[in-house]
CSV table of C-alpha atoms in Angstrom, one decimal:
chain,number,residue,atom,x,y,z
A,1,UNK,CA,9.7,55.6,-28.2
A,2,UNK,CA,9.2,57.6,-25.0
A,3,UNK,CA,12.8,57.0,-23.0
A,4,UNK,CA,10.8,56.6,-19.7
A,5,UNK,CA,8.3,54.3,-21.3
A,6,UNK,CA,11.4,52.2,-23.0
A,7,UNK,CA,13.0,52.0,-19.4
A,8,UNK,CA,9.8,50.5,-17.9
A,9,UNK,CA,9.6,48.3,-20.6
A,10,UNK,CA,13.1,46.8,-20.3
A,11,UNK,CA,12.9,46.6,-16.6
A,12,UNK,CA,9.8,44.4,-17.0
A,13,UNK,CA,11.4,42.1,-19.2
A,14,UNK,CA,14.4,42.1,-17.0
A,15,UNK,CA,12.6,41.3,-14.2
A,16,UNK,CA,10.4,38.2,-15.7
A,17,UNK,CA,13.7,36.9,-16.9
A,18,UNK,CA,15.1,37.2,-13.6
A,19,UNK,CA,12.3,35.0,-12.2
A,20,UNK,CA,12.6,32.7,-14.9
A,21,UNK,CA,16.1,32.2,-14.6
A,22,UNK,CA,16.0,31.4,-11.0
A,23,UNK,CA,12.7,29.0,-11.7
A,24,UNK,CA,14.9,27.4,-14.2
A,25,UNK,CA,17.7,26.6,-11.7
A,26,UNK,CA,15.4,25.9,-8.8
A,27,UNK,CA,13.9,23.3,-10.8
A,28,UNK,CA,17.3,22.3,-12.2
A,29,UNK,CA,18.2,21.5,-8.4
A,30,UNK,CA,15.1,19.4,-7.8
A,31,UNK,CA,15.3,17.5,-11.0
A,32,UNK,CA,19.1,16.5,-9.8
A,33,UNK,CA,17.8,15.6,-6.6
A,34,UNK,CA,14.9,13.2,-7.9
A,35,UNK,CA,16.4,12.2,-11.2
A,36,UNK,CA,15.8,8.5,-11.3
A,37,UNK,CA,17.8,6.3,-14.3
A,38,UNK,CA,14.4,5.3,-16.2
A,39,UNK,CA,15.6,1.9,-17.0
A,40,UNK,CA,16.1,1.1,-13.3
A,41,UNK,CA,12.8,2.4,-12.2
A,42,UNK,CA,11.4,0.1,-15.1
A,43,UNK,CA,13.2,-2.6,-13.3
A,44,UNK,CA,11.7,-1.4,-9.6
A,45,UNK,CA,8.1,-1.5,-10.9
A,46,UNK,CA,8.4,-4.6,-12.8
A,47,UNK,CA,9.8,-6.1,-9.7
A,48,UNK,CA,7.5,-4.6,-7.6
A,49,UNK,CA,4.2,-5.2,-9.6
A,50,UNK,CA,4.9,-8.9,-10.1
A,51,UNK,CA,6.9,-9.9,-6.8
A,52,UNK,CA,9.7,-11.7,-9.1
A,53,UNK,CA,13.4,-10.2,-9.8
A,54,UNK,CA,14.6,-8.9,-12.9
A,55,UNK,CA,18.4,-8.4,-13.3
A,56,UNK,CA,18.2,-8.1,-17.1
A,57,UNK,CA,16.4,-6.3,-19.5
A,58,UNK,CA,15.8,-8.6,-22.5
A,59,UNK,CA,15.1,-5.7,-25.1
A,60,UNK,CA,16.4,-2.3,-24.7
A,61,UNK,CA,15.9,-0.6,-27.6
A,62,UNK,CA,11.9,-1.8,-28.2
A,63,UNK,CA,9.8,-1.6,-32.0
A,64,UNK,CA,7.3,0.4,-33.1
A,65,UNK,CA,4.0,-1.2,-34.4
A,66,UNK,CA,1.6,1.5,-35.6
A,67,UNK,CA,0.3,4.0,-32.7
A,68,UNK,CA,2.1,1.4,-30.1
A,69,UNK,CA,5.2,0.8,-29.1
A,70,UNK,CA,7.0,-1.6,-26.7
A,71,UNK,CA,9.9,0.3,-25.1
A,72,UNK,CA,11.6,-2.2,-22.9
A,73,UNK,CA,10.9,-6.5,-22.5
A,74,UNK,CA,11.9,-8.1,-19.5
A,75,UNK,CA,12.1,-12.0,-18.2
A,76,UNK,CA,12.1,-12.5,-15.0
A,77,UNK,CA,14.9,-14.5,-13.5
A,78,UNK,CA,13.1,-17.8,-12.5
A,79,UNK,CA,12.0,-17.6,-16.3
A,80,UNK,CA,8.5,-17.3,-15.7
A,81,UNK,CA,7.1,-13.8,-16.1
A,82,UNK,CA,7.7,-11.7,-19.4
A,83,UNK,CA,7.2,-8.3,-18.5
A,84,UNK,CA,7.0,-5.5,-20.8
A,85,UNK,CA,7.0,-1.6,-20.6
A,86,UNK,CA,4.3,-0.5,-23.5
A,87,UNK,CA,2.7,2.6,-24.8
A,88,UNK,CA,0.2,3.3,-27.1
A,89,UNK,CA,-0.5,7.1,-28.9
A,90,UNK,CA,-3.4,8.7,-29.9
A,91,UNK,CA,-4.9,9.8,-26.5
A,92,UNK,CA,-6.9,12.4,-25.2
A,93,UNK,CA,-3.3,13.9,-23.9
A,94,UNK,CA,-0.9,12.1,-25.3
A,95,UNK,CA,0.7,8.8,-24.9
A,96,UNK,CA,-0.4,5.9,-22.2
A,97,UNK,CA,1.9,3.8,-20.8
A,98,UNK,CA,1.2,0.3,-19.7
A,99,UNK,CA,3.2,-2.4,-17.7
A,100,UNK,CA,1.7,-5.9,-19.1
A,101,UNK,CA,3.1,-8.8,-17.4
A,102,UNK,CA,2.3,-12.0,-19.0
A,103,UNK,CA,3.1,-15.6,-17.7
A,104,UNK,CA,2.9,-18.9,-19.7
A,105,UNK,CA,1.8,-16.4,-22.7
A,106,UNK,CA,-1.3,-15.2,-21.3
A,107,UNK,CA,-1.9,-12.0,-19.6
A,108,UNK,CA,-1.6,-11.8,-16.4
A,109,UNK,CA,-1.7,-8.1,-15.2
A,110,UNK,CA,-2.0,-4.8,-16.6
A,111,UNK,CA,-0.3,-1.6,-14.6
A,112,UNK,CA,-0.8,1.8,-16.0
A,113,UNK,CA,2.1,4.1,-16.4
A,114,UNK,CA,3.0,7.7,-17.4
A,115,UNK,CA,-0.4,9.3,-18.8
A,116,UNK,CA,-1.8,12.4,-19.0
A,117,UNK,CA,-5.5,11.4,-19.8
A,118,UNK,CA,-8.1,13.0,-17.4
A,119,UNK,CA,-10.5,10.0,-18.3
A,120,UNK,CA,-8.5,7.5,-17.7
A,121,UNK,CA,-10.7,6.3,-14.5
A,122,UNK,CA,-13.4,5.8,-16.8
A,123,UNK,CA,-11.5,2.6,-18.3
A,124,UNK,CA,-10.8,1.7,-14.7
A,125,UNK,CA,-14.7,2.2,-13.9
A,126,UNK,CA,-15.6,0.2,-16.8
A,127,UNK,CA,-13.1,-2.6,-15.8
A,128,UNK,CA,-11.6,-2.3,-19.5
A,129,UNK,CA,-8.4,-3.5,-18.3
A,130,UNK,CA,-9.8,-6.3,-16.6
A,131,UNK,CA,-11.2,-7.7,-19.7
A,132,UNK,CA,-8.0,-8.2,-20.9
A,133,UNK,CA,-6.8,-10.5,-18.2
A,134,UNK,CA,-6.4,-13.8,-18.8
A,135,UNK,CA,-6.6,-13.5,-22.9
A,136,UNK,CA,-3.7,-15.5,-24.7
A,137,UNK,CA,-1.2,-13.1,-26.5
A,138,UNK,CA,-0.9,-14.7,-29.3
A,139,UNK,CA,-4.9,-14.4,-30.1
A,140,UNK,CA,-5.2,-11.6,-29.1
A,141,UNK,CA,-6.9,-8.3,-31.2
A,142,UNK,CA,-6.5,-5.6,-29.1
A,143,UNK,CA,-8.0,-3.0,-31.8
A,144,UNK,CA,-11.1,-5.1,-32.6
A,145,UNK,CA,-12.0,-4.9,-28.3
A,146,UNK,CA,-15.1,-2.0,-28.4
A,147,UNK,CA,-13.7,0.9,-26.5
A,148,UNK,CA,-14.6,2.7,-23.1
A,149,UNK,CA,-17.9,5.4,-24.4
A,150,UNK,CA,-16.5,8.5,-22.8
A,151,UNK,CA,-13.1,7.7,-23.0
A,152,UNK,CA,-12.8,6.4,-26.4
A,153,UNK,CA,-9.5,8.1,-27.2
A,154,UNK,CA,-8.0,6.9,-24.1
A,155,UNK,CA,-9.4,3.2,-25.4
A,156,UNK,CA,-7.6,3.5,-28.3
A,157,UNK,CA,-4.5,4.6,-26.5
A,158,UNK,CA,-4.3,1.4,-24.4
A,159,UNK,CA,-5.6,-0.8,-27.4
A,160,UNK,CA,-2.3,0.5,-29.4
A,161,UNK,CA,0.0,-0.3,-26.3
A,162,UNK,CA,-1.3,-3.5,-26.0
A,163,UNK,CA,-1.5,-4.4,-29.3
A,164,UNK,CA,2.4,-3.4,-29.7
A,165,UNK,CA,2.9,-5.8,-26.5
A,166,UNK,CA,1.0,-8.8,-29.0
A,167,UNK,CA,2.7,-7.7,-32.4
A,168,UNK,CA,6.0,-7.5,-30.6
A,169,UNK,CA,5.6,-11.6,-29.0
A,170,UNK,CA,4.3,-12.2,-32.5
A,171,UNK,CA,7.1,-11.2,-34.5
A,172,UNK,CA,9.9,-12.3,-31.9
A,173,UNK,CA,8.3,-15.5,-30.5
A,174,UNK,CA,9.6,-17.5,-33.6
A,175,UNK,CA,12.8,-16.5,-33.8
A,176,UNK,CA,13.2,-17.6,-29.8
A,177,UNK,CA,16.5,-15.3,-28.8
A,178,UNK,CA,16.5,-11.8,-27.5
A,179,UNK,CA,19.9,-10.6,-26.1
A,180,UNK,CA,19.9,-9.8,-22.6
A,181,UNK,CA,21.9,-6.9,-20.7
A,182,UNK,CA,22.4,-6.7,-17.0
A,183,UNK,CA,20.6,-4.0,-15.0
A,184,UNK,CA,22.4,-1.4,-13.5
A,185,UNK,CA,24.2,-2.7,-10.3
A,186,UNK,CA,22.8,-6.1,-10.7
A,187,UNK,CA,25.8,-8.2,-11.1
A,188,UNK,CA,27.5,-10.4,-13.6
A,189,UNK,CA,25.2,-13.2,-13.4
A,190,UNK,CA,22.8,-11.2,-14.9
A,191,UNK,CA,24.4,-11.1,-18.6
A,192,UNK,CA,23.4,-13.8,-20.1
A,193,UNK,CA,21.1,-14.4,-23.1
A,194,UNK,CA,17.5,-15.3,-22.5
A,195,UNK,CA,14.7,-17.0,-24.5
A,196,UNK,CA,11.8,-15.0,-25.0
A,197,UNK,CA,9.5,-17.4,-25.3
A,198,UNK,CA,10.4,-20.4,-23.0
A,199,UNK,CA,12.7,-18.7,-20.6
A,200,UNK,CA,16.1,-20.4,-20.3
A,201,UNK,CA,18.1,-17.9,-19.3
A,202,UNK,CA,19.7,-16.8,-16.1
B,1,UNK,CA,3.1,41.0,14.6
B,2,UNK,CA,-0.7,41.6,15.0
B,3,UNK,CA,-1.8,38.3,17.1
B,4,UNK,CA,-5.5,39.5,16.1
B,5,UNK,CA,-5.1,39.5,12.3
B,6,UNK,CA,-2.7,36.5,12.0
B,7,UNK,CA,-5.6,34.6,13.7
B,8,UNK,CA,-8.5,36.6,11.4
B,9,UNK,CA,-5.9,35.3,8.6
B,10,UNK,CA,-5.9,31.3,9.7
B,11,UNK,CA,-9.6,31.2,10.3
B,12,UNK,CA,-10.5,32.9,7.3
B,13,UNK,CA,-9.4,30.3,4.8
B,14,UNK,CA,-11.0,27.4,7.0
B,15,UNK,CA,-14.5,29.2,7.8
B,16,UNK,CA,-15.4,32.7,6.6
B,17,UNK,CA,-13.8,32.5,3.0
B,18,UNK,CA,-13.1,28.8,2.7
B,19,UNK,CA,-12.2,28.4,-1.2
B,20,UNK,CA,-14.2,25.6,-1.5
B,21,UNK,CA,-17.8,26.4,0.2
B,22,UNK,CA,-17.9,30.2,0.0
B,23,UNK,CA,-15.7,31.4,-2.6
B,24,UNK,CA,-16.7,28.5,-4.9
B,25,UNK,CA,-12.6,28.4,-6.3
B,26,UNK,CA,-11.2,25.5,-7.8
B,27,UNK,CA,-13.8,23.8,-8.7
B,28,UNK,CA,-12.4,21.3,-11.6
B,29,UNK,CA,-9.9,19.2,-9.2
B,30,UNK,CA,-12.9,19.5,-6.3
B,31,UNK,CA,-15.2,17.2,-8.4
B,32,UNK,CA,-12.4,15.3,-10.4
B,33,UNK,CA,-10.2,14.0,-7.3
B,34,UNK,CA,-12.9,13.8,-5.0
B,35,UNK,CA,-13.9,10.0,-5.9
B,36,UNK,CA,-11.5,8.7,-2.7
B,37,UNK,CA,-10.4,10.1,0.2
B,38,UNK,CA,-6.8,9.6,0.0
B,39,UNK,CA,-6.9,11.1,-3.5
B,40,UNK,CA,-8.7,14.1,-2.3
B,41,UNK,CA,-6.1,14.2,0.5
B,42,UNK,CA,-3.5,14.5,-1.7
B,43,UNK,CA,-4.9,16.9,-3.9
B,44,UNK,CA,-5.0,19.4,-0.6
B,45,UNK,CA,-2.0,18.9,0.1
B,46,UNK,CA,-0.3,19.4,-2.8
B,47,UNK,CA,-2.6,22.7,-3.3
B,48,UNK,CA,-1.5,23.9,0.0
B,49,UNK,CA,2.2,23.2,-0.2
B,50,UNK,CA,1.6,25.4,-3.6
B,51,UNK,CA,-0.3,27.9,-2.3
B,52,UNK,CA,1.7,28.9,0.9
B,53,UNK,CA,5.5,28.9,-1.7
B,54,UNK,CA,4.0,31.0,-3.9
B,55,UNK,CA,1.9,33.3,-1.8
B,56,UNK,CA,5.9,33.6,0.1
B,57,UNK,CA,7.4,34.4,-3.5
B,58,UNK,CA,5.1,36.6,-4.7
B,59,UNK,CA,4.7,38.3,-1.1
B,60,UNK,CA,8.7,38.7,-1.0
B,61,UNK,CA,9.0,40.0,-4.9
B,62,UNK,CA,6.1,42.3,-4.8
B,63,UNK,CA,8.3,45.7,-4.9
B,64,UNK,CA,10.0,44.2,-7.9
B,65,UNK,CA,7.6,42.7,-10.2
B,66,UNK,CA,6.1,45.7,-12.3
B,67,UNK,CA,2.8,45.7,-12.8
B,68,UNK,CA,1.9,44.8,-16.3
B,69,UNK,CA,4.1,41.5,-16.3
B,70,UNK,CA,2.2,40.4,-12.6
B,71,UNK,CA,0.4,37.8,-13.8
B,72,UNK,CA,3.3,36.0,-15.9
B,73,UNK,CA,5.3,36.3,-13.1
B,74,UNK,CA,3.1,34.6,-10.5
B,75,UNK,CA,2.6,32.3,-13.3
B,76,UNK,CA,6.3,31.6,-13.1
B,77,UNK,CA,6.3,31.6,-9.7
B,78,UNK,CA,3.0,29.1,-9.6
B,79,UNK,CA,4.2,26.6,-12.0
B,80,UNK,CA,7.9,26.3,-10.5
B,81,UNK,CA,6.2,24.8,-7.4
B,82,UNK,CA,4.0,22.7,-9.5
B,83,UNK,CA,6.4,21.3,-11.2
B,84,UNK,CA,8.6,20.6,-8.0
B,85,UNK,CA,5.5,18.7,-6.2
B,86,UNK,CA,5.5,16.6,-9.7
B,87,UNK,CA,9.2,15.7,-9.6
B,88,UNK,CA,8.5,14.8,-5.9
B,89,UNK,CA,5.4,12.7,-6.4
B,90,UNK,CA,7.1,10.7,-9.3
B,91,UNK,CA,9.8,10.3,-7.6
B,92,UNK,CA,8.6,9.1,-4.0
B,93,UNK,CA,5.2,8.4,-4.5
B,94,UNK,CA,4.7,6.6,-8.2
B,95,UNK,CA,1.9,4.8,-7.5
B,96,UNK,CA,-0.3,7.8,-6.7
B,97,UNK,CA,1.7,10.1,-9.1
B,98,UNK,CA,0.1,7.4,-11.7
B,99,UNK,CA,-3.3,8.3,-10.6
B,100,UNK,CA,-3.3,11.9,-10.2
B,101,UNK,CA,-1.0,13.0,-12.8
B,102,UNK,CA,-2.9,15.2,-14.9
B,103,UNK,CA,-4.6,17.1,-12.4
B,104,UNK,CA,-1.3,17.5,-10.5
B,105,UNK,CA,-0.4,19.9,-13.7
B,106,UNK,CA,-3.8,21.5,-13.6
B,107,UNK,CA,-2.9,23.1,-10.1
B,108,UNK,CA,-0.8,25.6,-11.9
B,109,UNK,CA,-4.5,27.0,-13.3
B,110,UNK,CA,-5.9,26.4,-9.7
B,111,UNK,CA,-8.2,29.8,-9.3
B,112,UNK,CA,-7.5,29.8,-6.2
B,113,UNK,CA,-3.6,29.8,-6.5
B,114,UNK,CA,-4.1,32.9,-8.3
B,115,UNK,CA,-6.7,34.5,-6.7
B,116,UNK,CA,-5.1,34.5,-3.9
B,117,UNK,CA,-0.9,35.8,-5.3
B,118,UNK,CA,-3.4,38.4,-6.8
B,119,UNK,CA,-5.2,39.9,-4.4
B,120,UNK,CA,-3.4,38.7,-1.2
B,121,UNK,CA,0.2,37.9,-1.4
B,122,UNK,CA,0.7,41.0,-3.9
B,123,UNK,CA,-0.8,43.7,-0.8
B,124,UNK,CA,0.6,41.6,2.1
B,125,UNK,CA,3.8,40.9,4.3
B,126,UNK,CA,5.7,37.6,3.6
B,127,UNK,CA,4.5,35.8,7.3
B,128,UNK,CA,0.7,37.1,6.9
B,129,UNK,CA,0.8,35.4,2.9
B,130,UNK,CA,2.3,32.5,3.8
B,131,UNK,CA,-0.4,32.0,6.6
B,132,UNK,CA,-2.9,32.7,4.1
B,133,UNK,CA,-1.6,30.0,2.2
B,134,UNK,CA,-1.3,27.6,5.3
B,135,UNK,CA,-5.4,29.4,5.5
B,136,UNK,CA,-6.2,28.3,2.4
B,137,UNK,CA,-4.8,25.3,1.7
B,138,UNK,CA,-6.2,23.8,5.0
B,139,UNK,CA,-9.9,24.6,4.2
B,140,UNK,CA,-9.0,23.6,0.5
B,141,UNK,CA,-7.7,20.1,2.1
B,142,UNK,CA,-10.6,19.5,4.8
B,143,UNK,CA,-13.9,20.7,1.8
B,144,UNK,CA,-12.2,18.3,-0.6
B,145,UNK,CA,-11.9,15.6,2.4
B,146,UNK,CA,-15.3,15.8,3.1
B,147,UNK,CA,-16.5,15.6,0.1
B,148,UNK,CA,-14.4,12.8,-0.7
B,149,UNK,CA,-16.0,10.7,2.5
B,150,UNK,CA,-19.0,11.1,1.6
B,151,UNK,CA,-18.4,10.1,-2.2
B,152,UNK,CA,-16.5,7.0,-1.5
B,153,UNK,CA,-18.9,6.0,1.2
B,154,UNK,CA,-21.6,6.1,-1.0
B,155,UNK,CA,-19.8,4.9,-4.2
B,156,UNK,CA,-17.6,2.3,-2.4
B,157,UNK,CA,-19.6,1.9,0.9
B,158,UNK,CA,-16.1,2.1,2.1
B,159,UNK,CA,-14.3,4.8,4.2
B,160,UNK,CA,-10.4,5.3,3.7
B,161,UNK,CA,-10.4,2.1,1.3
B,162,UNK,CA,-11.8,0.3,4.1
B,163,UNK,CA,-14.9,-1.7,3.2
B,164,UNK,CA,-17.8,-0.6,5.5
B,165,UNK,CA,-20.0,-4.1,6.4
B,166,UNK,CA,-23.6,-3.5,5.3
B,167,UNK,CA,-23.1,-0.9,2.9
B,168,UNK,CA,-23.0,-1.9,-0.7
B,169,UNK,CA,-21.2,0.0,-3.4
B,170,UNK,CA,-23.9,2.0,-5.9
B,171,UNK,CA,-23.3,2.3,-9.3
B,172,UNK,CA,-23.2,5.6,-11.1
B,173,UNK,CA,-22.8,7.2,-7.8
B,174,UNK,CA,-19.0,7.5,-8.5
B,175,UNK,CA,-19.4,9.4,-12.1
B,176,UNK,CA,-18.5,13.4,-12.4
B,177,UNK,CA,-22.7,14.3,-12.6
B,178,UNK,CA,-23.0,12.7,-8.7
B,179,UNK,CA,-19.9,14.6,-7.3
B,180,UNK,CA,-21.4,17.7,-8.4
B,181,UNK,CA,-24.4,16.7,-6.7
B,182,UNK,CA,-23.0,16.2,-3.4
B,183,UNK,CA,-20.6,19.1,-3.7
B,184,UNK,CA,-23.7,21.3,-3.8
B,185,UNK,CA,-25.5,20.1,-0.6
B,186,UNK,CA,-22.6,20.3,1.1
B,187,UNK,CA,-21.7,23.8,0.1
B,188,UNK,CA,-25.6,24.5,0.9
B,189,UNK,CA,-25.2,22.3,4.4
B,190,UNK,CA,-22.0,24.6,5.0
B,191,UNK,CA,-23.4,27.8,4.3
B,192,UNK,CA,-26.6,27.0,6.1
B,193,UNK,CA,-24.8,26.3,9.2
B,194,UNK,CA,-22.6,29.4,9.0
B,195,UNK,CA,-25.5,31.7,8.6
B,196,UNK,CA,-27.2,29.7,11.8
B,197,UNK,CA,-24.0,31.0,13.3
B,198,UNK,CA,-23.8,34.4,12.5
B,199,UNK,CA,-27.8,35.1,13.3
B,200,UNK,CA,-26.7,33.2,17.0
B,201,UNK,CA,-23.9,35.7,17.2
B,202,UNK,CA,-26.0,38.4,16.2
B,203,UNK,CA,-28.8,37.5,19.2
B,204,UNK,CA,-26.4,37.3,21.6
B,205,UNK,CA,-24.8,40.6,21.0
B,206,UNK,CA,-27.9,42.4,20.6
B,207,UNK,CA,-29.1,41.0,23.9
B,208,UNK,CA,-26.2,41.5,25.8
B,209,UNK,CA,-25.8,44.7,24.2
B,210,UNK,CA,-28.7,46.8,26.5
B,211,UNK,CA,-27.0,45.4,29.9
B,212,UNK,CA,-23.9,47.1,28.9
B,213,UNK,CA,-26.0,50.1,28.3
B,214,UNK,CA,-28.0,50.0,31.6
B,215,UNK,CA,-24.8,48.9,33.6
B,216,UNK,CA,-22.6,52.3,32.0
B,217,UNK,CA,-25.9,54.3,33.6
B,218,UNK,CA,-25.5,53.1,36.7
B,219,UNK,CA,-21.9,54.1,37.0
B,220,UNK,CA,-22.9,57.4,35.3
B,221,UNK,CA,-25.5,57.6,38.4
């Protein structure tokens, strides 16, 4: 190869490499800067989105049902509102996350969380969410509800998340205990163990 | 510093080449986050804070960056911001993070972004590309604010989330087919009006032109 050409080349590579490595540790800066714990901000939106406190999550470590999966369960500290951190697969982009709160076993609000669907807004439009409100976990068939037209993948995405959120009560409703583990700063009162169904704990 | 181009280099992003209206850049997030006008707020402003750090990067590195890697590198350059307006957003502002998340990545293949590293930032001085960024962004920011007025008025019959009494919300008017609609009678509206300007301009000079004329002949008498 042609020394001068060789030179060019290398100097090119050099100096993309260069960029990248100072893009890399800008970004590592920022990242440090705005680095959240994930379980905590769980905890902020649960509290926020429902107006009650959580100071334990009930279920840490989550199950997998299918394309769904619940990630983290919470009860809130009067007992009354479950809350759960869900997300279902198969999107247009990727996963959807959903915040469903539920109170006396029926669903009382759904949030939408990390996405990276572009129609998304079409299953707001549609009031597909809303349709869910009010519907009794324990009968509920997520995957049989008819999907957004437009946004079917993004339908199916929240269907799976939601029916996680319904397998999930379904498989731990019987068996009544769910260890609980305080949140991060939130005190000793917080580790106790809770019921997941009737909420005795705290 | 040249007072005359730095102003010829603010207006121009607002008026004569606004991305929006005139160069018809960036068209994807202009119909896509136009349904509100906070949403279309925030778009601009996350644009512009984009556009002026990169047009400054690029600017700064352009006797460095060889020729034939350009483009990766302002790609580099583009998507390091990007990324830091994400972190940001999800970090102080989760709520509207949650909405706009997708598009938020999408500014990285912003035409305009590009267009203007590429044939601004790469030819300029640091100060005159960063004002072209400040140029752009702002008439980025205001076409996507306008647009997004008028949509959620007519959509909504609200302004700014704020329900407007007498004005009921129309349905369909809020879907992607609508906002292109609207985005092309206001880009005709804009253009309209700017060429009603420039023929104005033109009359005046013209007339004033042949008194300038007949006043140098008088002194020449």
């Amino acid at each position: 190869m042609d020394k001068a050409k060789f030179r060019s080349l290398g100097k090119s590579v050099l100096v993309l490499a260069l960029i990248a490595l100072c893009s890399g540790l800008l970004l590592g800066l920022v990242y440090r800067l705005t680095y959240v714990d994930p379980l905590l901000s769980t905890y902020e939106r649960f509290a926020a989105d429902t107006g009650a406190s959580f100071s334990a999550m009930a279920d840490e470590e989550g199950a997998a049902y299918g394309d769904g999966r619940v990630v983290y369960y919470a009860l809130s500290d009067d007992g009354t509102v479950q809350a759960f951190l869900a997300e279902g697969g198969g999107g247009f982009g990727g996963t959807v996350q959903l915040y469903v709160y539920l109170r006396g076993g029926k669903i009382e609000k759904i949030a939408v969380g990390d996405h990276k669907e572009t129609y998304l807004g079409r299953l707001e439009d549609a009031g597909f969410l809303q349709g869910f409100l009010g519907k009794d976990i324990a009968s509920l068939d997520a995957l049989a509800t008819d999907g957004v037209a437009g946004a079917t993948k993004s339908s199916n995405a929240v269907k799976s998340a939601l029916d996680a959120v319904a397998s999930y009560c379904g498989e731990h409703a019987p068996q009544g205990t769910v260890s609980a583990r305080p949140a991060p700063g939130a005190g000793e009162a917080a580790a106790v163990r809770t019921s997941f169904a009737g909420g005795s704990g705290s | 510093m040249n007072k005359r181009k730095m102003k010829e280099t603010l207006l121009g992003g607002l008026i004569r080449n606004n991305p929006t209206f005139v160069l018809v850049l960036g068209t994807c997030p202009t119909i896509a986050m136009t349904t509100t006008l906070f949403q279309a707020f925030a778009m601009g402003v996350a644009t512009t804070f984009v556009l002026i750090f990169s047009n400054l990067f690029v600017s700064l590195l352009r006797g460095l960056i060889p020729d034939r890697v350009r483009i990766p590198c302002y790609i580099v350059i583009i998507s390091t911001f990007v990324i830091i307006v994400q972190m940001v957003m999800q970090r102080f502002m989760p709520g509207l993070y949650s909405t706009m998340q997708a598009f938020i990545a999408l500014i990285v293949v912003n035409c305009i972004i590009l267009a203007r590293a590429e044939s601004y930032a790469s030819c300029n001085p640091p100060l005159y590309s960063a004002l072209d960024g400040v140029s752009m962004g702002l008439g980025f920011t205001a076409a996507l604010c306008l647009i997004g007025v008028v949509r959620e008025f007519l959509a909504g019959g609200s302004f700014a989330g704020m329900k407007i009494p007498g004005f009921p919300a129309m349905d369909g008017v809020g879907a992607s087919a609508f906002g292109f609609i609207v985005f092309g009678c206001m880009m005709a509206l804009f253009n309209f009006a700017m060429q009603k300007l420039r023929e104005r301009r033109e009359r005046m000079e013209a007339s004033v032109l042949p008194l300038a004329g007949g006043a140098a002949e008088e002194v020449a008498e």
